Amino acid sequence: MGLFDNIRSLGGRKSNNSRPVIYASTISKLNRKFKNREKATSYLASNMHNFYISSSKFNKGLQIKNLFRKVEIELPDDGFIYFLDELKNLNFDGKVLNGVTVDYSKILSASIYDYNEIYFHPKGARGFARDLSSDFNNDQLDMLDGIELLIYEISKKLRVSNHSQRAKFARYFEDMIDKKAEHFEEALQRILFFNQLLWQTGHNSNGLGRLDKILEDYYFDDMNSGVLSQEEAYDLINDFLKILHSYYWYKSDEFLGDTGQIIVLGGKYADEYGEYYFYNDLTYMFIQAINELQLPDPKIVLRVSNETPRDLMELSLETLNTGIGSPLFSNDEVIIDKLVEFGYSKGDAANYVVSDCGQPSIVGSDLGQNNIKFLSFLKPLNDFFDSETDRFLDNVLSFDELLNSYKYYLKRDAELIISSLDSIEWNEDPLISLFTDDCNDNSADISKCGARYNDYGITTLGLANAVNSLYNIKRLVFEEKRYTLNELNKMRKNNFKKDRYHATFNELKNMRPCFGLTNKEILDIENEIVLFLEDCLKDYANEFGGKIKFGLSGSSHISAGRDTSASFDGRKDGEALSCNISFDSNRDFTEIFGFASKLDYGGCKINGNMIDLIFPSNYIKNNIDNFSDFIYSSINSGIFQLQINVLSSKVLIEAKEDTLAYPNLIVRVSGFSSYFNDLPEEYQDFLIGRALMSEGK
């Protein structure tokens, strides 16, 4: 049997042997690195003597320590220290926590010795009684010992290296042992170090948090003391972003660019003096830097409110006009209150970040699994029409009866998701637990209900397909009585292939009103099925007492569409499902904003609700004043989030035909940005199609 034969998936269940899954993950990473499976397999085979997986015979903390002792240290000739060893892996015995943003402010304000004090002292650092001999305590101490050993090893190698600033950076690492960070550059290096530890221990989609807020004191202290100039700070931010972009192939999930590395900037803030909009020099610098660097990763999310400075909004729009797809706008005027309504404290909600593909997340006290499953609104409708007999369909005499049948299938799918969530067992995670206050206070790992919040988040897709399909049936079958359900379903099952079906197909595809237009019938259908899903999910509690939250955006519309038959909205078999809250047309874009502002984002419907717009090249640049005005108006009217993609169909088509013509062309895919040439053909075609529609072609 070959080295990579018999690779299987754990699916989140416990296993005594994660080796085949780790082999598969390593091969996937190396495929992206070499862009050739044979080279990737050959590379791993010839380097098997360097391949390492920690042994499950040891506790998780000791496994992490052993892993860090094995990692190969690579040092650059200058600048920040950052390395990942693709051949060294941590064994896991359950589903790994991904999409978590740790609280980097705690990392900067504490040392390894400070954390050791928590586990050596019978009352910890915050006065909570603890059992010093507990498994949790021992795990944390073993892991901290491993981090300390790695720090010393890096420092030792730096001292004798060719690094141009070896003494300074060696000191930065040595100070992690017993001092808090003191300077801006040092703070950036410490963030990078602990970020690489997260990636090295198997965590994906690691967010960076509110870096302008976290780094503010370090920046201004250095500026005021003359240690740092604004130009030097900007150069450091550029270097920091380029370092985060390194190992792009290692960090990407299914597609290159899908890393989940999100930096959150700006946002409403409350202190003893009141509530105001937070921003500073760093907010502008980070956005200007991504504009200048033109890298698809990391991504920027700008938290906006009606108090966001005009020049900051315009800088963000100018950056978006380059086509980089960043920053995404997240509306504090809506989101904070909805998070509080769901059950988060006001302080935690006000400090929210964004994970994965736009899901609001709580920092430092949350299990944070916001992209754990997805649900298609269209699938249950197609399942109904695929499963029921002609005789049954003939007896559906009203739209309300059809809607009730659809709800039955939708509820079934929701229950399947609930059942799958109940079967998840989480991998023990000392590293995430270390930076989660409640885990330390409760002496409980985050995988064992140590966090304050333990909610699960699911994404949804195909909402526009389902709403438009239901509306088309309502109008053509039950109101105008031009077809029976069986007649329409026969065309759909035939994928609208016969010549006599073409006129009907085009009518279904171009029916107005439709999703995205502020029409009462459309909004009524949308609200009814979304609120019904909420009813199916709202009483769920997982083993930790956590709830389910969902949103109306997600990133699996193309892969889910492959397995979905043709639908009554004029969609052919296998075509992509609708993505996010979108309306691809050259019509007035204000319609989709008006539609989105009328949707209900309360209850558990908080897990990302993104307007997804496509604009032709230079549209924003030529209309920046009016567009800025409109965004402020939309913030006040109640949109949740906004993603903008600036595309030229001509450029995309040329880039597909000649990969050398635009080697650095960046596009925004739902939830992440990527180089166009790195995307599979079906994703390229999908973006070309959306660009053509936005241009009215």
XYZ file of C-alpha atoms in Angstrom:
697
model
C 0.000 0.000 0.000
C 1.334 3.445 -0.949
C 2.240 6.174 1.489
C -0.902 8.175 0.805
C -3.345 5.349 0.182
C -6.306 4.897 2.453
C -6.427 8.559 3.484
C -9.618 9.135 5.419
C -11.396 12.005 7.162
C -12.007 12.156 10.878
C -15.035 14.383 10.465
C -14.595 15.762 13.949
C -14.857 12.399 15.689
C -12.148 11.089 17.958
C -9.533 8.812 16.510
C -6.457 7.106 17.836
C -4.641 7.772 14.596
C -4.798 11.115 12.821
C -1.740 10.320 10.711
C -3.604 9.697 7.384
C -5.511 12.974 7.759
C -2.317 14.899 8.499
C -0.608 13.291 5.499
C -3.536 14.447 3.363
C -3.395 17.964 4.803
C 0.360 18.164 4.235
C 0.006 16.985 0.642
C -2.728 19.565 0.079
C -0.429 22.323 1.339
C 2.494 21.088 -0.743
C 0.257 20.852 -3.820
C -0.380 24.556 -3.438
C 3.311 25.268 -2.830
C 4.562 23.365 -5.864
C 1.332 23.593 -7.910
C 1.982 19.989 -8.896
C 0.821 16.870 -7.037
C 3.677 14.678 -8.272
C 6.280 17.185 -7.060
C 4.472 17.535 -3.742
C 4.340 13.776 -3.193
C 7.967 13.373 -4.236
C 9.061 16.187 -1.917
C 7.298 14.631 1.062
C 8.577 11.158 0.268
C 12.187 12.370 0.057
C 11.803 14.326 3.305
C 10.036 11.688 5.373
C 13.010 11.683 7.747
C 11.999 15.268 8.649
C 8.302 14.487 8.911
C 6.930 14.524 12.459
C 3.576 14.019 14.160
C 3.363 14.311 17.928
C 2.458 11.113 19.776
C -1.028 10.785 21.246
C 0.517 8.798 24.119
C 1.345 12.137 25.776
C -0.954 14.841 27.113
C -1.716 17.645 24.674
C 0.546 20.174 26.393
C 3.502 17.818 26.192
C 2.673 17.090 22.553
C 2.886 20.814 21.809
C 6.186 21.028 23.695
C 7.608 18.127 21.685
C 6.356 19.700 18.453
C 8.057 23.021 19.214
C 11.297 21.206 19.992
C 11.196 19.595 16.530
C 10.285 22.654 14.445
C 13.030 23.763 12.080
C 13.913 27.411 12.692
C 14.473 29.569 9.615
C 15.879 33.066 10.039
C 15.877 35.848 7.424
C 18.789 38.214 6.859
C 16.777 41.165 8.144
C 13.364 42.172 9.428
C 10.758 40.237 11.353
C 11.226 36.584 12.346
C 8.454 34.314 11.082
C 8.591 30.695 9.946
C 6.356 27.651 9.542
C 7.537 24.062 9.188
C 5.109 22.205 6.933
C 6.592 18.835 7.923
C 5.993 19.171 11.672
C 2.481 18.493 12.874
C 0.446 18.185 16.032
C -1.610 15.046 16.518
C -5.310 15.686 17.036
C -8.097 13.587 18.480
C -11.115 15.627 17.460
C -12.172 18.636 15.409
C -9.644 21.480 15.579
C -10.831 24.954 16.503
C -10.541 27.250 13.487
C -11.548 30.826 12.810
C -10.605 31.995 16.299
C -9.184 35.454 16.958
C -7.123 35.373 20.134
C -6.801 38.511 22.225
C -3.401 39.828 21.178
C -3.629 42.664 23.699
C -3.143 40.041 26.437
C -0.170 38.571 24.592
C 1.476 41.990 24.472
C 0.794 42.881 28.100
C 1.945 39.590 29.671
C 5.048 37.400 29.622
C 5.541 33.654 29.732
C 6.385 34.039 33.422
C 3.100 35.870 34.004
C 1.202 32.961 32.491
C 3.274 30.464 34.453
C 2.205 32.280 37.617
C -1.402 31.416 36.844
C -0.663 27.694 36.900
C 1.870 27.669 39.712
C -0.202 29.671 42.173
C -3.120 27.974 44.019
C -5.301 31.017 43.325
C -3.864 31.900 39.938
C -3.276 35.472 38.835
C -6.919 36.564 39.249
C -7.708 34.953 42.592
C -9.558 31.887 41.291
C -8.866 28.715 43.282
C -7.247 25.996 41.210
C -6.028 22.445 41.471
C -2.309 22.611 40.675
C -2.231 18.893 39.894
C -5.150 18.960 37.427
C -4.745 17.745 33.864
C -5.568 21.251 32.629
C -2.861 22.808 34.776
C -0.262 20.255 33.687
C -1.177 20.737 30.015
C -0.719 24.487 30.266
C 2.624 24.241 32.081
C 3.990 21.716 29.576
C 2.936 23.893 26.676
C 4.402 27.057 28.229
C 7.637 25.182 28.779
C 7.645 24.312 25.073
C 7.022 27.931 24.038
C 9.826 29.093 26.324
C 12.242 26.536 24.889
C 11.385 27.620 21.339
C 11.912 31.271 22.260
C 15.334 30.529 23.732
C 16.299 28.467 20.686
C 15.285 31.288 18.314
C 17.207 33.808 20.394
C 20.293 31.611 20.517
C 20.296 31.151 16.736
C 19.682 34.843 16.182
C 22.729 35.786 18.258
C 25.045 33.893 15.879
C 23.105 34.518 12.652
C 23.680 36.903 9.747
C 20.523 38.857 10.620
C 21.268 42.576 10.249
C 19.640 43.394 13.618
C 20.281 40.129 15.406
C 20.925 41.633 18.855
C 17.709 43.682 18.839
C 15.464 40.868 17.662
C 17.112 38.372 20.010
C 16.225 40.748 22.823
C 12.632 40.998 21.571
C 12.330 37.233 21.905
C 14.093 37.015 25.263
C 11.785 39.716 26.655
C 8.782 37.525 25.834
C 9.906 35.323 28.727
C 9.684 37.848 31.542
C 8.547 41.243 30.220
C 5.562 42.787 28.526
C 6.105 44.371 25.123
C 7.307 47.971 25.285
C 7.741 49.215 21.714
C 5.770 49.231 18.468
C 8.160 47.049 16.479
C 8.488 44.652 19.401
C 4.704 44.390 19.652
C 4.435 43.523 15.950
C 7.101 40.832 16.346
C 5.338 39.323 19.362
C 2.024 39.180 17.469
C 3.752 37.450 14.578
C 5.385 34.871 16.846
C 2.201 33.793 18.558
C 0.352 33.898 15.243
C 2.851 31.400 13.797
C 2.323 29.148 16.836
C -1.394 29.009 16.024
C -0.722 28.007 12.415
C 1.965 25.497 13.429
C -0.430 23.739 15.822
C -3.011 23.137 13.100
C -5.357 26.102 13.525
C -6.671 27.719 10.343
C -8.300 31.080 9.591
C -6.520 32.890 12.398
C -7.758 36.456 12.714
C -5.528 39.296 13.938
C -8.158 41.378 15.735
C -8.445 45.160 16.132
C -4.808 45.983 15.502
C -5.184 49.775 15.372
C -6.665 49.654 18.868
C -4.288 46.984 20.217
C -1.178 48.784 18.953
C -2.248 52.348 19.710
C -0.316 52.874 22.961
C 2.880 51.306 21.592
C 2.725 53.526 18.507
C 2.054 56.802 20.313
C 4.508 56.081 23.146
C 7.270 55.494 20.580
C 6.217 58.557 18.583
C 6.155 60.825 21.627
C 9.504 59.569 22.910
C 11.206 59.999 19.538
C 11.886 56.261 19.136
C 9.730 56.084 16.004
C 8.649 58.365 13.187
C 5.369 58.042 11.317
C 7.242 57.018 8.183
C 9.103 54.293 10.091
C 5.842 53.030 11.593
C 4.304 52.851 8.116
C 7.295 50.894 6.811
C 6.959 48.446 9.716
C 3.264 47.950 8.927
C 4.160 47.219 5.308
C 6.736 44.653 6.413
C 4.259 43.173 8.909
C 1.610 42.682 6.208
C 4.113 41.149 3.794
C 5.232 38.707 6.495
C 1.622 37.703 7.187
C 1.189 37.124 3.456
C 4.174 34.762 3.448
C 3.340 31.051 3.598
C 0.241 31.967 1.575
C 0.221 28.398 0.247
C 0.426 26.941 3.767
C -2.339 29.069 5.251
C -4.914 28.826 2.463
C -7.841 26.504 2.949
C -9.552 25.034 -0.119
C -8.352 27.789 -2.449
C -5.278 30.002 -2.490
C -6.204 33.204 -0.690
C -8.778 31.645 1.605
C -6.667 32.163 4.738
C -9.093 33.882 7.107
C -6.356 36.345 8.142
C -8.564 39.326 8.941
C -7.421 42.599 10.482
C -10.257 44.647 11.986
C -9.961 48.430 12.089
C -12.032 51.264 13.512
C -15.303 50.852 15.342
C -17.510 52.263 18.047
C -15.929 52.339 21.475
C -17.182 53.151 24.969
C -15.207 54.214 28.022
C -15.787 56.295 31.151
C -16.105 59.415 28.994
C -18.858 58.072 26.776
C -19.323 56.334 23.418
C -17.513 57.424 20.285
C -16.051 56.131 17.012
C -12.509 54.827 17.443
C -9.810 55.424 14.826
C -6.229 56.641 14.809
C -3.181 57.039 12.556
C -2.796 53.271 12.362
C -6.297 52.871 10.911
C -5.273 54.934 7.908
C -1.817 53.348 7.678
C -3.103 49.778 7.461
C -5.587 50.671 4.716
C -3.027 52.722 2.794
C -0.533 49.863 3.111
C -2.851 47.255 1.572
C -3.651 49.764 -1.166
C 0.051 50.144 -1.892
C 1.094 46.502 -1.509
C -1.781 45.063 -3.570
C -1.678 41.680 -1.865
C -4.839 39.554 -1.629
C -4.036 38.611 1.959
C -4.352 39.555 4.801
C -7.816 41.110 4.548
C -9.091 44.279 6.173
C -12.512 44.787 7.749
C -13.415 48.375 8.610
C -16.043 48.720 11.301
C -18.135 51.720 10.269
C -20.772 53.921 11.831
C -22.382 57.254 11.042
C -19.376 58.837 12.789
C -16.720 57.275 10.542
C -14.536 60.139 9.233
C -15.233 61.096 5.647
C -11.582 60.891 4.590
C -11.296 57.380 6.073
C -14.369 56.262 4.121
C -12.984 57.763 0.916
C -9.554 56.164 1.434
C -11.316 52.805 1.853
C -13.321 53.305 -1.337
C -10.206 54.335 -3.268
C -8.555 51.132 -2.045
C -11.551 49.064 -3.112
C -11.452 50.700 -6.526
C -8.087 49.005 -7.151
C -9.954 45.676 -7.235
C -8.297 44.242 -4.125
C -11.709 43.548 -2.538
C -10.756 45.038 0.811
C -11.792 46.544 3.167
C -15.162 44.985 3.879
C -17.525 47.316 5.765
C -19.180 46.108 8.972
C -21.968 48.299 10.368
C -21.602 48.927 14.103
C -24.921 50.772 14.194
C -26.685 47.431 13.680
C -24.279 44.679 14.664
C -23.433 45.649 18.250
C -27.077 45.854 19.321
C -27.916 42.569 17.583
C -25.006 40.816 19.333
C -26.278 42.090 22.692
C -29.794 40.950 21.803
C -28.421 37.477 21.049
C -26.813 37.207 24.481
C -23.334 38.755 24.461
C -22.425 41.392 27.036
C -22.344 45.000 25.835
C -18.588 45.210 26.420
C -17.859 42.013 24.482
C -20.233 42.998 21.675
C -18.668 46.460 21.339
C -15.245 44.826 20.947
C -16.364 42.322 18.288
C -14.111 41.251 15.443
C -14.915 39.455 12.193
C -13.906 35.890 11.388
C -13.711 33.751 8.253
C -16.156 35.118 5.683
C -17.631 38.023 7.638
C -19.084 36.482 10.777
C -19.002 38.757 13.876
C -17.013 37.081 16.642
C -16.186 37.751 20.288
C -12.510 38.070 21.248
C -10.881 36.209 24.121
C -13.941 34.553 25.605
C -15.561 32.595 22.776
C -15.332 29.094 21.311
C -15.736 31.041 18.093
C -16.892 28.361 15.629
C -18.878 30.539 13.236
C -18.421 28.649 9.984
C -19.044 25.114 11.155
C -21.722 24.055 8.621
C -23.721 25.550 5.791
C -27.367 25.208 4.830
C -28.858 25.714 1.385
C -32.294 27.360 1.221
C -32.731 25.994 -2.307
C -31.925 22.336 -1.662
C -35.089 21.515 0.349
C -37.281 23.009 -2.382
C -35.600 20.900 -5.062
C -35.695 17.847 -2.767
C -39.460 18.287 -2.459
C -39.947 18.408 -6.217
C -37.475 15.564 -6.803
C -39.116 13.307 -4.202
C -42.861 13.799 -4.475
C -45.010 11.985 -7.060
C -46.915 13.638 -9.892
C -50.136 12.739 -8.115
C -49.030 14.493 -4.941
C -48.056 17.628 -6.885
C -51.475 17.645 -8.601
C -53.070 17.820 -5.144
C -51.102 20.911 -4.069
C -53.879 23.450 -4.646
C -52.434 26.655 -3.204
C -49.171 28.462 -2.701
C -49.576 28.166 1.074
C -49.742 24.368 0.738
C -46.561 24.414 -1.352
C -44.837 26.672 1.173
C -45.763 24.314 4.005
C -44.324 21.356 2.077
C -41.127 23.320 1.472
C -40.904 24.115 5.187
C -41.156 20.430 6.023
C -38.047 19.727 3.935
C -36.275 22.828 5.249
C -36.910 21.696 8.817
C -35.539 18.252 7.947
C -32.289 19.798 6.702
C -32.050 21.982 9.800
C -32.486 18.900 11.997
C -29.750 17.083 10.069
C -27.388 19.959 10.818
C -28.342 19.879 14.498
C -27.705 16.142 14.595
C -24.279 16.597 13.007
C -23.378 19.313 15.525
C -24.260 17.032 18.412
C -21.727 14.470 17.175
C -18.743 16.843 17.213
C -15.960 16.220 19.684
C -13.383 18.983 19.906
C -9.656 18.575 19.958
C -8.136 19.573 23.300
C -6.566 22.993 22.828
C -4.170 24.358 25.475
C -2.934 27.164 23.191
C -6.344 28.754 22.562
C -7.232 28.116 26.213
C -4.129 30.025 27.327
C -5.527 33.255 25.882
C -9.121 32.671 27.029
C -9.615 34.194 30.480
C -12.544 32.004 31.435
C -10.588 28.828 30.660
C -7.881 29.903 33.094
C -10.405 31.018 35.710
C -12.387 27.787 35.416
C -9.328 25.523 35.009
C -11.053 24.026 31.982
C -9.844 23.619 28.415
C -11.842 25.460 25.752
C -12.799 22.054 24.329
C -14.450 21.236 27.657
C -16.718 24.251 28.136
C -13.971 26.503 29.462
C -15.047 29.597 27.497
C -17.741 32.079 28.442
C -19.524 31.717 25.082
C -19.864 28.387 23.282
C -22.188 29.101 20.372
C -22.017 27.513 16.935
C -22.440 29.489 13.728
C -23.713 28.218 10.394
C -23.778 30.010 7.063
C -26.509 29.842 4.454
C -26.659 30.150 0.690
C -29.147 29.927 -2.137
C -31.633 32.262 -0.447
C -32.201 34.305 -3.608
C -32.641 31.085 -5.625
C -35.263 29.805 -3.191
C -37.139 33.114 -2.921
C -37.192 33.665 -6.689
C -38.210 30.049 -7.333
C -41.101 30.275 -4.879
C -42.238 33.616 -6.267
C -42.087 32.349 -9.867
C -44.197 29.295 -8.957
C -46.664 31.461 -7.033
C -47.143 33.747 -9.993
C -47.094 31.320 -12.929
C -48.936 28.384 -11.323
C -51.259 29.718 -8.634
C -52.012 33.257 -9.840
C -51.789 33.285 -13.625
C -52.428 29.513 -13.882
C -50.271 29.232 -17.003
C -48.688 25.962 -15.898
C -49.332 23.182 -13.461
C -46.719 22.221 -10.890
C -46.095 19.016 -12.813
C -45.573 20.861 -16.092
C -43.035 23.255 -14.603
C -41.335 20.453 -12.713
C -41.014 18.370 -15.869
C -39.141 21.233 -17.540
C -36.906 21.629 -14.500
C -36.120 17.916 -14.282
C -35.239 18.027 -17.976
C -32.817 20.898 -17.166
C -34.865 23.111 -19.542
C -33.036 21.440 -22.461
C -35.852 21.056 -24.982
C -36.376 23.888 -27.433
C -39.959 24.411 -26.340
C -38.742 25.039 -22.774
C -36.372 27.891 -23.661
C -38.992 30.644 -23.536
C -40.178 29.480 -20.125
C -36.595 29.219 -18.869
C -35.823 32.800 -19.938
C -39.042 34.006 -18.339
C -38.123 32.317 -15.053
C -34.613 33.761 -15.199
C -35.730 37.320 -15.886
C -38.914 37.472 -13.806
C -39.477 40.742 -11.975
C -39.866 41.522 -9.148
C -37.122 39.359 -7.700
C -34.795 39.002 -4.721
C -32.946 42.264 -4.176
C -35.857 44.542 -5.086
C -37.959 46.133 -2.355
C -41.185 44.417 -3.312
C -43.640 43.351 -0.602
C -44.308 39.893 -2.045
C -40.591 39.148 -2.334
C -39.868 40.416 1.181
C -42.805 38.439 2.590
C -41.483 35.181 1.094
C -37.940 35.928 2.305
C -39.093 36.770 5.816
C -41.327 33.740 6.082
C -38.680 31.161 5.197
C -35.875 32.868 7.137
C -38.012 33.233 10.269
C -39.106 29.611 9.900
C -35.463 28.506 9.863
C -34.894 30.597 12.970
C -37.781 28.790 14.670
C -36.149 25.470 13.773
C -32.838 26.488 15.355
C -33.575 28.906 18.174
C -34.226 26.311 20.908
C -31.077 24.297 20.207
C -28.443 24.034 22.922
C -25.162 22.185 22.417
C -23.406 20.172 25.117
C -21.860 23.381 26.477
C -25.186 25.239 26.567
C -24.303 27.242 23.450
C -26.828 28.325 20.833
C -26.896 28.291 17.029
C -26.583 31.524 15.078
C -26.901 31.810 11.317
C -26.534 34.473 8.672
C -27.643 35.131 5.113
C -24.203 34.918 3.521
C -21.663 32.173 2.949
C -18.913 31.076 0.613
C -19.899 27.609 -0.680
C -22.261 28.709 -3.446
C -20.216 27.214 -6.279
C -19.422 23.847 -4.677
C -22.988 23.481 -3.383
C -24.353 24.360 -6.806
C -22.489 21.447 -8.392
C -24.714 19.037 -6.468
C -27.968 20.952 -6.927
C -30.343 20.248 -9.780
C -31.933 22.948 -11.939
C -34.300 25.330 -10.190
C -37.387 27.409 -10.902
C -35.481 30.707 -10.835
C -33.937 29.970 -14.247
C -30.836 28.220 -13.007
C -29.426 25.202 -14.852
C -28.272 21.948 -13.261
C -24.905 22.327 -11.516
C -24.710 26.109 -11.794
C -23.589 28.125 -8.778
C -26.137 29.141 -6.195
C -26.758 32.793 -5.423
C -24.126 34.324 -3.166
C -24.834 36.525 -0.196
C -27.301 39.413 -0.487
C -26.696 40.315 -4.095
C -28.420 41.470 -7.247
C -26.145 41.337 -10.284
C -27.464 43.894 -12.698
C -26.531 47.238 -14.163
C -29.688 48.628 -12.556
C -29.480 51.256 -9.828
C -27.468 49.663 -7.001
C -29.561 51.560 -4.446
C -32.251 48.898 -4.823
C -30.175 46.186 -3.130
C -29.309 48.551 -0.267
C -32.990 49.342 0.237
C -33.837 45.651 0.149
C -31.076 44.700 2.618
C -32.063 47.433 5.062
C -35.543 45.899 5.338
C -34.309 42.425 6.313
C -34.562 41.230 9.905
C -31.122 40.609 11.444
C -32.369 40.071 14.989
C -32.576 36.922 17.087
C -30.020 34.367 15.972
C -29.653 35.812 12.445
C -26.346 37.544 13.286
C -23.767 35.253 11.693
C -22.812 37.440 8.723
C -25.281 39.232 6.428
C -23.258 40.640 3.581
C -24.388 42.747 0.651
C -22.195 41.568 -2.218
C -21.801 44.105 -5.023
C -19.962 44.083 -8.339
C -18.969 47.399 -9.901
C -17.291 48.095 -13.254
C -13.766 49.506 -13.189
C -13.537 53.162 -12.090
C -17.236 53.374 -11.196
C -16.393 54.161 -7.577
C -13.538 56.495 -8.520
C -15.827 58.507 -10.793
C -18.622 58.706 -8.223
C -16.775 58.703 -4.906
C -18.605 61.672 -3.339
C -22.084 60.401 -4.133
C -21.130 56.835 -3.250
C -19.733 57.925 0.134
C -22.960 59.799 0.846
C -24.973 56.750 -0.018
C -22.941 54.438 2.233
C -23.513 56.776 5.190
C -27.213 56.771 4.389
C -27.216 52.968 4.189
C -25.377 52.666 7.519
C -28.205 54.606 9.134
C -30.927 52.722 7.269
C -29.738 49.401 8.682
C -27.523 47.376 6.349
C -25.413 44.755 8.164
C -22.232 44.390 6.063
C -20.996 45.389 2.625
C -18.507 43.719 0.294
C -17.501 45.411 -2.958
C -15.766 43.805 -5.920
C -14.505 46.000 -8.764
C -14.230 43.932 -11.936
C -13.796 44.427 -15.662
C -15.222 41.592 -17.750
C -12.779 42.492 -20.536
C -9.759 42.183 -18.219
C -11.049 38.949 -16.664
C -11.625 37.332 -20.055
C -8.179 38.374 -21.247
C -6.609 37.098 -18.008
C -8.293 33.725 -18.441
C -7.174 33.407 -22.042
C -3.593 34.468 -21.314
C -2.368 33.761 -17.782
C 0.744 35.883 -18.397
C -1.241 38.983 -19.325
C -2.336 39.828 -15.756
C -0.187 37.756 -13.373
C -1.073 39.874 -10.309
C -4.770 40.433 -10.975
C -6.638 40.248 -7.651
C -10.359 39.512 -7.394
C -12.710 39.204 -4.477
C -14.358 35.814 -4.154
C -17.131 35.499 -1.610
C -15.356 35.878 1.721
C -11.775 36.210 0.515
C -9.518 37.741 -2.121
C -7.293 35.766 -4.448
C -5.124 36.064 -7.510
C -7.411 35.403 -10.477
C -4.941 32.946 -12.004
C -4.989 30.822 -8.835
C -8.729 30.182 -9.011
C -10.286 27.064 -10.582
C -11.884 27.669 -13.970
C -15.443 27.460 -12.656
C -14.694 30.280 -10.197
C -13.145 32.357 -12.962
C -16.216 31.811 -15.139
C -18.515 32.707 -12.254
C -16.745 36.046 -11.731
C -16.729 36.762 -15.464
C -20.473 36.124 -15.533
C -21.116 38.470 -12.620
C -18.917 41.151 -14.195
C -20.823 40.896 -17.480
C -24.165 41.212 -15.698
C -22.973 44.226 -13.700
C -22.024 45.872 -17.014
C -25.407 45.067 -18.542
C -23.968 42.649 -21.103
